[in-house]
PDB file of C-alpha atoms in Angstrom:
ATOM      1  CA  MET A 288      68.713 -78.325 145.456  1.00  0.00           C
ATOM      2  CA  THR A 289      71.827 -80.001 146.737  1.00  0.00           C
ATOM      3  CA  ARG A 290      72.961 -78.851 150.241  1.00  0.00           C
ATOM      4  CA  LYS A 291      76.487 -77.520 150.550  1.00  0.00           C
ATOM      5  CA  PRO A 292      78.855 -79.697 152.464  1.00  0.00           C
ATOM      6  CA  ASP A 293      79.502 -78.754 156.076  1.00  0.00           C
ATOM      7  CA  ARG A 294      82.312 -76.221 156.566  1.00  0.00           C
ATOM      8  CA  TYR A 295      83.515 -77.955 159.755  1.00  0.00           C
ATOM      9  CA  ASN A 296      83.892 -81.786 160.326  1.00  0.00           C
ATOM     10  CA  SER A 297      84.550 -81.464 164.030  1.00  0.00           C
ATOM     11  CA  PHE A 298      84.139 -78.990 166.937  1.00  0.00           C
ATOM     12  CA  SER A 299      87.793 -78.548 167.326  1.00  0.00           C
ATOM     13  CA  ALA A 300      87.902 -77.205 163.723  1.00  0.00           C
ATOM     14  CA  LEU A 301      84.858 -74.998 164.339  1.00  0.00           C
ATOM     15  CA  ARG A 302      86.310 -73.555 167.492  1.00  0.00           C
ATOM     16  CA  GLU A 303      89.406 -72.418 165.611  1.00  0.00           C
ATOM     17  CA  HIS A 304      87.426 -70.132 163.431  1.00  0.00           C
ATOM     18  CA  GLU A 305      84.383 -69.213 165.373  1.00  0.00           C
ATOM     19  CA  ILE A 306      83.840 -67.220 168.516  1.00  0.00           C
ATOM     20  CA  GLU A 307      81.683 -68.592 171.306  1.00  0.00           C
ATOM     21  CA  GLY A 308      79.031 -66.092 172.352  1.00  0.00           C
ATOM     22  CA  PHE A 309      79.237 -64.333 168.953  1.00  0.00           C
ATOM     23  CA  GLY A 310      78.896 -67.011 166.349  1.00  0.00           C
ATOM     24  CA  TYR A 311      77.588 -69.769 168.526  1.00  0.00           C
ATOM     25  CA  ARG A 312      76.750 -70.551 172.136  1.00  0.00           C
ATOM     26  CA  ILE A 313      76.301 -73.649 174.179  1.00  0.00           C
ATOM     27  CA  HIS A 314      73.519 -74.311 176.721  1.00  0.00           C
ATOM     28  CA  LEU A 315      73.641 -77.000 179.358  1.00  0.00           C
ATOM     29  CA  GLU A 316      71.087 -77.706 181.945  1.00  0.00           C
ATOM     30  CA  ASP A 317      72.289 -80.893 183.851  1.00  0.00           C
ATOM     31  CA  ARG A 318      69.336 -81.926 186.004  1.00  0.00           C
ATOM     32  CA  SER A 319      70.986 -85.102 187.247  1.00  0.00           C
ATOM     33  CA  SER A 320      68.623 -87.048 185.074  1.00  0.00           C
ATOM     34  CA  HIS A 321      69.458 -90.244 183.241  1.00  0.00           C
ATOM     35  CA  VAL A 322      67.575 -88.908 180.298  1.00  0.00           C
ATOM     36  CA  ALA A 323      69.272 -86.315 178.002  1.00  0.00           C
ATOM     37  CA  VAL A 324      67.464 -84.228 175.343  1.00  0.00           C
ATOM     38  CA  ILE A 325      70.029 -82.515 172.913  1.00  0.00           C
ATOM     39  CA  ALA A 326      69.756 -80.142 170.044  1.00  0.00           C
ATOM     40  CA  PRO A 327      73.126 -80.211 168.290  1.00  0.00           C
ATOM     41  CA  HIS A 328      72.045 -77.935 165.548  1.00  0.00           C
ATOM     42  CA  GLY A 329      69.916 -75.414 167.492  1.00  0.00           C
ATOM     43  CA  GLY A 330      69.525 -71.726 167.146  1.00  0.00           C
ATOM     44  CA  PHE A 331      69.625 -70.662 163.458  1.00  0.00           C
ATOM     45  CA  ILE A 332      71.291 -73.822 162.211  1.00  0.00           C
ATOM     46  CA  GLU A 333      68.171 -75.915 162.180  1.00  0.00           C
ATOM     47  CA  PRO A 334      65.491 -73.397 163.297  1.00  0.00           C
ATOM     48  CA  ALA A 335      63.123 -74.306 166.179  1.00  0.00           C
ATOM     49  CA  THR A 336      65.038 -77.417 167.288  1.00  0.00           C
ATOM     50  CA  SER A 337      66.172 -75.574 170.397  1.00  0.00           C
ATOM     51  CA  GLU A 338      62.609 -74.669 171.261  1.00  0.00           C
ATOM     52  CA  ILE A 339      61.340 -78.151 170.689  1.00  0.00           C
ATOM     53  CA  ALA A 340      64.128 -79.687 172.696  1.00  0.00           C
ATOM     54  CA  LEU A 341      63.428 -77.266 175.576  1.00  0.00           C
ATOM     55  CA  ALA A 342      59.642 -78.215 175.400  1.00  0.00           C
ATOM     56  CA  ILE A 343      60.465 -81.952 175.456  1.00  0.00           C
ATOM     57  CA  ALA A 344      62.882 -81.594 178.472  1.00  0.00           C
ATOM     58  CA  ASP A 345      60.387 -79.584 180.473  1.00  0.00           C
ATOM     59  CA  GLU A 346      62.619 -78.843 183.405  1.00  0.00           C
ATOM     60  CA  ARG A 347      62.735 -82.606 184.058  1.00  0.00           C
ATOM     61  CA  TYR A 348      65.390 -84.058 181.642  1.00  0.00           C
ATOM     62  CA  SER A 349      68.884 -82.808 181.190  1.00  0.00           C
ATOM     63  CA  LEU A 350      69.082 -80.536 178.254  1.00  0.00           C
ATOM     64  CA  TYR A 351      71.932 -79.526 175.828  1.00  0.00           C
ATOM     65  CA  ARG A 352      71.748 -77.082 172.968  1.00  0.00           C
ATOM     66  CA  PHE A 353      74.360 -75.952 170.493  1.00  0.00           C
ATOM     67  CA  GLU A 354      73.053 -72.871 168.818  1.00  0.00           C
ATOM     68  CA  GLY A 355      73.999 -70.770 165.855  1.00  0.00           C
ATOM     69  CA  LEU A 356      73.411 -67.131 166.677  1.00  0.00           C
ATOM     70  CA  ASP A 357      73.433 -65.492 163.296  1.00  0.00           C
ATOM     71  CA  ALA A 358      70.191 -65.673 161.323  1.00  0.00           C
ATOM     72  CA  ALA A 359      71.863 -64.663 158.108  1.00  0.00           C
ATOM     73  CA  ARG A 360      74.411 -67.603 158.162  1.00  0.00           C
ATOM     74  CA  LEU A 361      73.641 -70.699 156.033  1.00  0.00           C
ATOM     75  CA  HIS A 362      73.027 -74.073 157.453  1.00  0.00           C
ATOM     76  CA  HIS A 363      76.301 -75.583 156.390  1.00  0.00           C
ATOM     77  CA  GLU A 364      78.508 -72.953 158.051  1.00  0.00           C
ATOM     78  CA  LEU A 365      77.977 -74.229 161.768  1.00  0.00           C
ATOM     79  CA  HIS A 366      76.478 -77.576 161.087  1.00  0.00           C
ATOM     80  CA  ILE A 367      78.519 -80.603 162.254  1.00  0.00           C
ATOM     81  CA  THR A 368      76.973 -83.826 161.229  1.00  0.00           C
ATOM     82  CA  ALA A 369      75.674 -85.954 164.080  1.00  0.00           C
ATOM     83  CA  GLU A 370      78.225 -88.616 163.395  1.00  0.00           C
ATOM     84  CA  LYS A 371      81.094 -86.112 163.861  1.00  0.00           C
ATOM     85  CA  PHE A 372      79.482 -83.954 166.508  1.00  0.00           C
ATOM     86  CA  ASP A 373      82.170 -84.052 169.281  1.00  0.00           C
ATOM     87  CA  GLU A 374      81.639 -81.042 171.269  1.00  0.00           C
ATOM     88  CA  PRO A 375      83.077 -81.955 174.820  1.00  0.00           C
ATOM     89  CA  ILE A 376      80.111 -80.751 176.875  1.00  0.00           C
ATOM     90  CA  ALA A 377      77.695 -82.740 174.741  1.00  0.00           C
ATOM     91  CA  ASN A 378      79.805 -85.731 174.797  1.00  0.00           C
ATOM     92  CA  GLY A 379      80.023 -85.582 178.608  1.00  0.00           C
ATOM     93  CA  LEU A 380      76.362 -85.361 179.067  1.00  0.00           C
ATOM     94  CA  VAL A 381      75.387 -88.079 176.433  1.00  0.00           C
ATOM     95  CA  SER A 382      77.976 -90.533 177.714  1.00  0.00           C
ATOM     96  CA  GLY A 383      76.520 -90.402 181.258  1.00  0.00           C
ATOM     97  CA  SER A 384      72.926 -90.770 180.117  1.00  0.00           C
ATOM     98  CA  SER A 385      70.900 -93.998 179.720  1.00  0.00           C
ATOM     99  CA  ILE A 386      68.274 -92.431 177.521  1.00  0.00           C
ATOM    100  CA  VAL A 387      69.176 -89.938 174.772  1.00  0.00           C
ATOM    101  CA  VAL A 388      66.816 -88.089 172.434  1.00  0.00           C
ATOM    102  CA  ALA A 389      68.340 -85.822 169.793  1.00  0.00           C
ATOM    103  CA  VAL A 390      66.084 -83.191 168.089  1.00  0.00           C
ATOM    104  CA  HIS A 391      67.049 -82.348 164.492  1.00  0.00           C
ATOM    105  CA  GLY A 392      65.436 -80.511 161.588  1.00  0.00           C
ATOM    106  CA  ARG A 393      65.025 -81.840 158.166  1.00  0.00           C
ATOM    107  CA  THR A 394      63.856 -80.130 154.913  1.00  0.00           C
ATOM    108  CA  ASP A 395      60.251 -80.750 153.897  1.00  0.00           C
ATOM    109  CA  ARG A 396      61.259 -82.521 150.764  1.00  0.00           C
ATOM    110  CA  ASP A 397      57.987 -84.273 149.495  1.00  0.00           C
ATOM    111  CA  ASP A 398      56.787 -85.025 153.029  1.00  0.00           C
ATOM    112  CA  PRO A 399      56.290 -81.844 154.935  1.00  0.00           C
ATOM    113  CA  LEU A 400      54.231 -83.206 157.776  1.00  0.00           C
ATOM    114  CA  THR A 401      56.006 -86.450 158.953  1.00  0.00           C
ATOM    115  CA  SER A 402      58.551 -86.566 161.774  1.00  0.00           C
ATOM    116  CA  TRP A 403      61.020 -89.106 161.020  1.00  0.00           C
ATOM    117  CA  ILE A 404      62.083 -91.001 164.106  1.00  0.00           C
ATOM    118  CA  GLY A 405      65.399 -93.050 163.947  1.00  0.00           C
ATOM    119  CA  GLY A 406      68.277 -94.086 166.051  1.00  0.00           C
ATOM    120  CA  LEU A 407      69.368 -97.444 167.455  1.00  0.00           C
ATOM    121  CA  ASP A 408      67.051 -97.417 170.368  1.00  0.00           C
ATOM    122  CA  THR A 409      64.345 -99.041 168.331  1.00  0.00           C
ATOM    123  CA  SER A 410      61.989 -99.774 171.237  1.00  0.00           C
ATOM    124  CA  LEU A 411      61.816 -96.173 172.326  1.00  0.00           C
ATOM    125  CA  ARG A 412      61.756 -95.072 168.623  1.00  0.00           C
ATOM    126  CA  ASP A 413      58.608 -97.056 168.058  1.00  0.00           C
ATOM    127  CA  ARG A 414      56.981 -95.786 171.255  1.00  0.00           C
ATOM    128  CA  ILE A 415      57.581 -92.204 170.106  1.00  0.00           C
ATOM    129  CA  VAL A 416      56.021 -92.863 166.765  1.00  0.00           C
ATOM    130  CA  GLU A 417      53.033 -94.309 168.245  1.00  0.00           C
ATOM    131  CA  ALA A 418      52.640 -91.565 170.820  1.00  0.00           C
ATOM    132  CA  LEU A 419      52.886 -88.896 168.212  1.00  0.00           C
ATOM    133  CA  ARG A 420      50.388 -90.595 165.943  1.00  0.00           C
ATOM    134  CA  LEU A 421      48.050 -90.925 168.846  1.00  0.00           C
ATOM    135  CA  ASN A 422      48.352 -87.190 169.459  1.00  0.00           C
ATOM    136  CA  GLY A 423      47.455 -86.308 165.853  1.00  0.00           C
ATOM    137  CA  PHE A 424      50.932 -85.888 164.428  1.00  0.00           C
ATOM    138  CA  ALA A 425      52.303 -87.874 161.408  1.00  0.00           C
ATOM    139  CA  ALA A 426      55.410 -89.812 162.386  1.00  0.00           C
ATOM    140  CA  ALA A 427      57.334 -92.712 160.842  1.00  0.00           C
ATOM    141  CA  ALA A 428      60.190 -94.849 161.939  1.00  0.00           C
ATOM    142  CA  ARG A 429      63.408 -94.726 160.039  1.00  0.00           C
ATOM    143  CA  VAL A 430      65.459 -97.819 159.632  1.00  0.00           C
ATOM    144  CA  LYS A 431      69.173 -98.502 158.698  1.00  0.00           C
ATOM    145  CA  GLY A 432      69.716 -97.728 155.031  1.00  0.00           C
ATOM    146  CA  GLU A 433      67.142 -95.002 154.940  1.00  0.00           C
ATOM    147  CA  ALA A 434      68.078 -91.252 154.824  1.00  0.00           C
ATOM    148  CA  LEU A 435      68.385 -89.682 158.209  1.00  0.00           C
ATOM    149  CA  ALA A 436      67.896 -92.906 160.097  1.00  0.00           C
ATOM    150  CA  GLY A 437      70.372 -92.063 162.852  1.00  0.00           C
ATOM    151  CA  ALA A 438      71.535 -95.712 162.814  1.00  0.00           C
ATOM    152  CA  SER A 439      75.207 -95.091 162.814  1.00  0.00           C
ATOM    153  CA  THR A 440      76.935 -96.166 166.188  1.00  0.00           C
ATOM    154  CA  GLY A 441      78.974 -93.065 165.975  1.00  0.00           C
ATOM    155  CA  ASN A 442      75.846 -90.804 165.926  1.00  0.00           C
ATOM    156  CA  ILE A 443      75.794 -88.568 168.907  1.00  0.00           C
ATOM    157  CA  CYS A 444      72.343 -89.986 169.954  1.00  0.00           C
ATOM    158  CA  ASN A 445      73.854 -93.472 170.076  1.00  0.00           C
ATOM    159  CA  ARG A 446      76.818 -92.595 172.373  1.00  0.00           C
ATOM    160  CA  GLY A 447      74.967 -92.998 175.710  1.00  0.00           C
ATOM    161  CA  LYS A 448      75.345 -95.618 178.278  1.00  0.00           C
ATOM    162  CA  ARG A 449      73.328 -98.105 176.334  1.00  0.00           C
ATOM    163  CA  GLN A 450      74.900 -97.206 173.037  1.00  0.00           C
ATOM    164  CA  ALA A 451      71.416 -96.625 171.552  1.00  0.00           C
ATOM    165  CA  GLY A 452      69.275 -93.494 171.336  1.00  0.00           C
ATOM    166  CA  VAL A 453      66.666 -91.812 169.236  1.00  0.00           C
ATOM    167  CA  GLN A 454      66.955 -89.162 166.546  1.00  0.00           C
ATOM    168  CA  LEU A 455      64.012 -86.944 165.607  1.00  0.00           C
ATOM    169  CA  GLU A 456      64.068 -85.434 162.177  1.00  0.00           C
ATOM    170  CA  ILE A 457      61.338 -82.899 162.157  1.00  0.00           C
ATOM    171  CA  PRO A 458      60.434 -81.145 158.910  1.00  0.00           C
ATOM    172  CA  ARG A 459      60.568 -77.410 158.600  1.00  0.00           C
ATOM    173  CA  GLY A 460      56.745 -77.166 158.057  1.00  0.00           C
ATOM    174  CA  VAL A 461      56.103 -78.894 161.382  1.00  0.00           C
ATOM    175  CA  ARG A 462      58.711 -76.871 163.157  1.00  0.00           C
ATOM    176  CA  ASP A 463      57.276 -73.654 161.993  1.00  0.00           C
ATOM    177  CA  ILE A 464      53.747 -74.896 163.181  1.00  0.00           C
ATOM    178  CA  LEU A 465      54.941 -75.836 166.607  1.00  0.00           C
ATOM    179  CA  VAL A 466      56.789 -72.521 167.387  1.00  0.00           C
ATOM    180  CA  LYS A 467      53.636 -70.569 166.361  1.00  0.00           C
ATOM    181  CA  ASP A 468      51.082 -72.747 168.217  1.00  0.00           C
ATOM    182  CA  ALA A 469      51.792 -73.205 171.871  1.00  0.00           C
ATOM    183  CA  GLU A 470      49.051 -75.821 172.247  1.00  0.00           C
ATOM    184  CA  LYS A 471      50.449 -77.929 169.430  1.00  0.00           C
ATOM    185  CA  MET A 472      53.945 -77.561 170.888  1.00  0.00           C
ATOM    186  CA  LYS A 473      52.790 -78.720 174.277  1.00  0.00           C
ATOM    187  CA  ARG A 474      50.996 -81.744 172.720  1.00  0.00           C
ATOM    188  CA  TYR A 475      53.917 -82.695 170.640  1.00  0.00           C
ATOM    189  CA  ALA A 476      56.410 -82.491 173.449  1.00  0.00           C
ATOM    190  CA  SER A 477      54.067 -84.132 175.912  1.00  0.00           C
ATOM    191  CA  ALA A 478      53.559 -87.119 173.565  1.00  0.00           C
ATOM    192  CA  ILE A 479      57.347 -87.638 173.449  1.00  0.00           C
ATOM    193  CA  ARG A 480      57.814 -87.276 177.086  1.00  0.00           C
ATOM    194  CA  GLY A 481      55.047 -89.813 177.774  1.00  0.00           C
ATOM    195  CA  ALA A 482      56.749 -92.346 175.492  1.00  0.00           C
ATOM    196  CA  ILE A 483      60.075 -91.655 177.285  1.00  0.00           C
ATOM    197  CA  ASP A 484      58.589 -91.989 180.766  1.00  0.00           C
ATOM    198  CA  GLU A 485      56.795 -95.300 179.759  1.00  0.00           C
ATOM    199  CA  PHE A 486      59.964 -96.701 178.176  1.00  0.00           C
ATOM    200  CA  ASP A 487      61.955 -95.568 181.240  1.00  0.00           C
ATOM    201  CA  ARG A 488      59.515 -97.377 183.525  1.00  0.00           C
ATOM    202  CA  VAL A 489      59.894-100.592 181.554  1.00  0.00           C
ATOM    203  CA  LEU A 490      63.693-100.239 181.427  1.00  0.00           C
ATOM    204  CA  SER A 491      63.921 -99.653 185.165  1.00  0.00           C
ATOM    205  CA  SER A 492      61.719-102.540 186.024  1.00  0.00           C
ATOM    206  CA  GLY A 493      63.720-104.976 183.954  1.00  0.00           C
ATOM    207  CA  GLU A 494      60.642-106.048 181.922  1.00  0.00           C
ATOM    208  CA  SER A 495      61.170-107.150 178.273  1.00  0.00           C
ATOM    209  CA  LEU A 496      61.350-104.173 175.876  1.00  0.00           C
TER     210      LEU A 496
END
């Protein structure tokens, strides 16, 4: 089934027609960290991405969530594609962060168990893929030219200080499992945090990535 095109192509367009606190809400937890975890399609837009982003941030990293509040609304009604996601609070957090990880949801398609990891921060991308696999989760790196690769320079995940971030595309089947199984959610989020922390250590030390 072909997904309908997004109703809005910018946050300013969305704001003209939607009411904050009724149709959508914005959460920001700025923890003065140089790591930002964002869920630009949270709430009922891409279900469970808010919860997964919250688990990854773990009161350590800064956290941003843009959430749709009406379960009855369809995905395209509040979804602004990552390349066009220009909400000012998100832009401000991301532009001041050295490491950016964006949490998205994808349809299961013919691969309901594999998290697709993309973005221009290829070193961190590969570390996250390895960490998830070591913890029992299927994961695959996405590269430029593949669907949902997050390889556009305009993608919100790639607008940080280093102009390179990571995009997680988590299938609906996996998201449903994680929100229902606290142990698996903890293991999934911890694997990603471990990869971020190791990458951050290398980045801070000036070692070769």
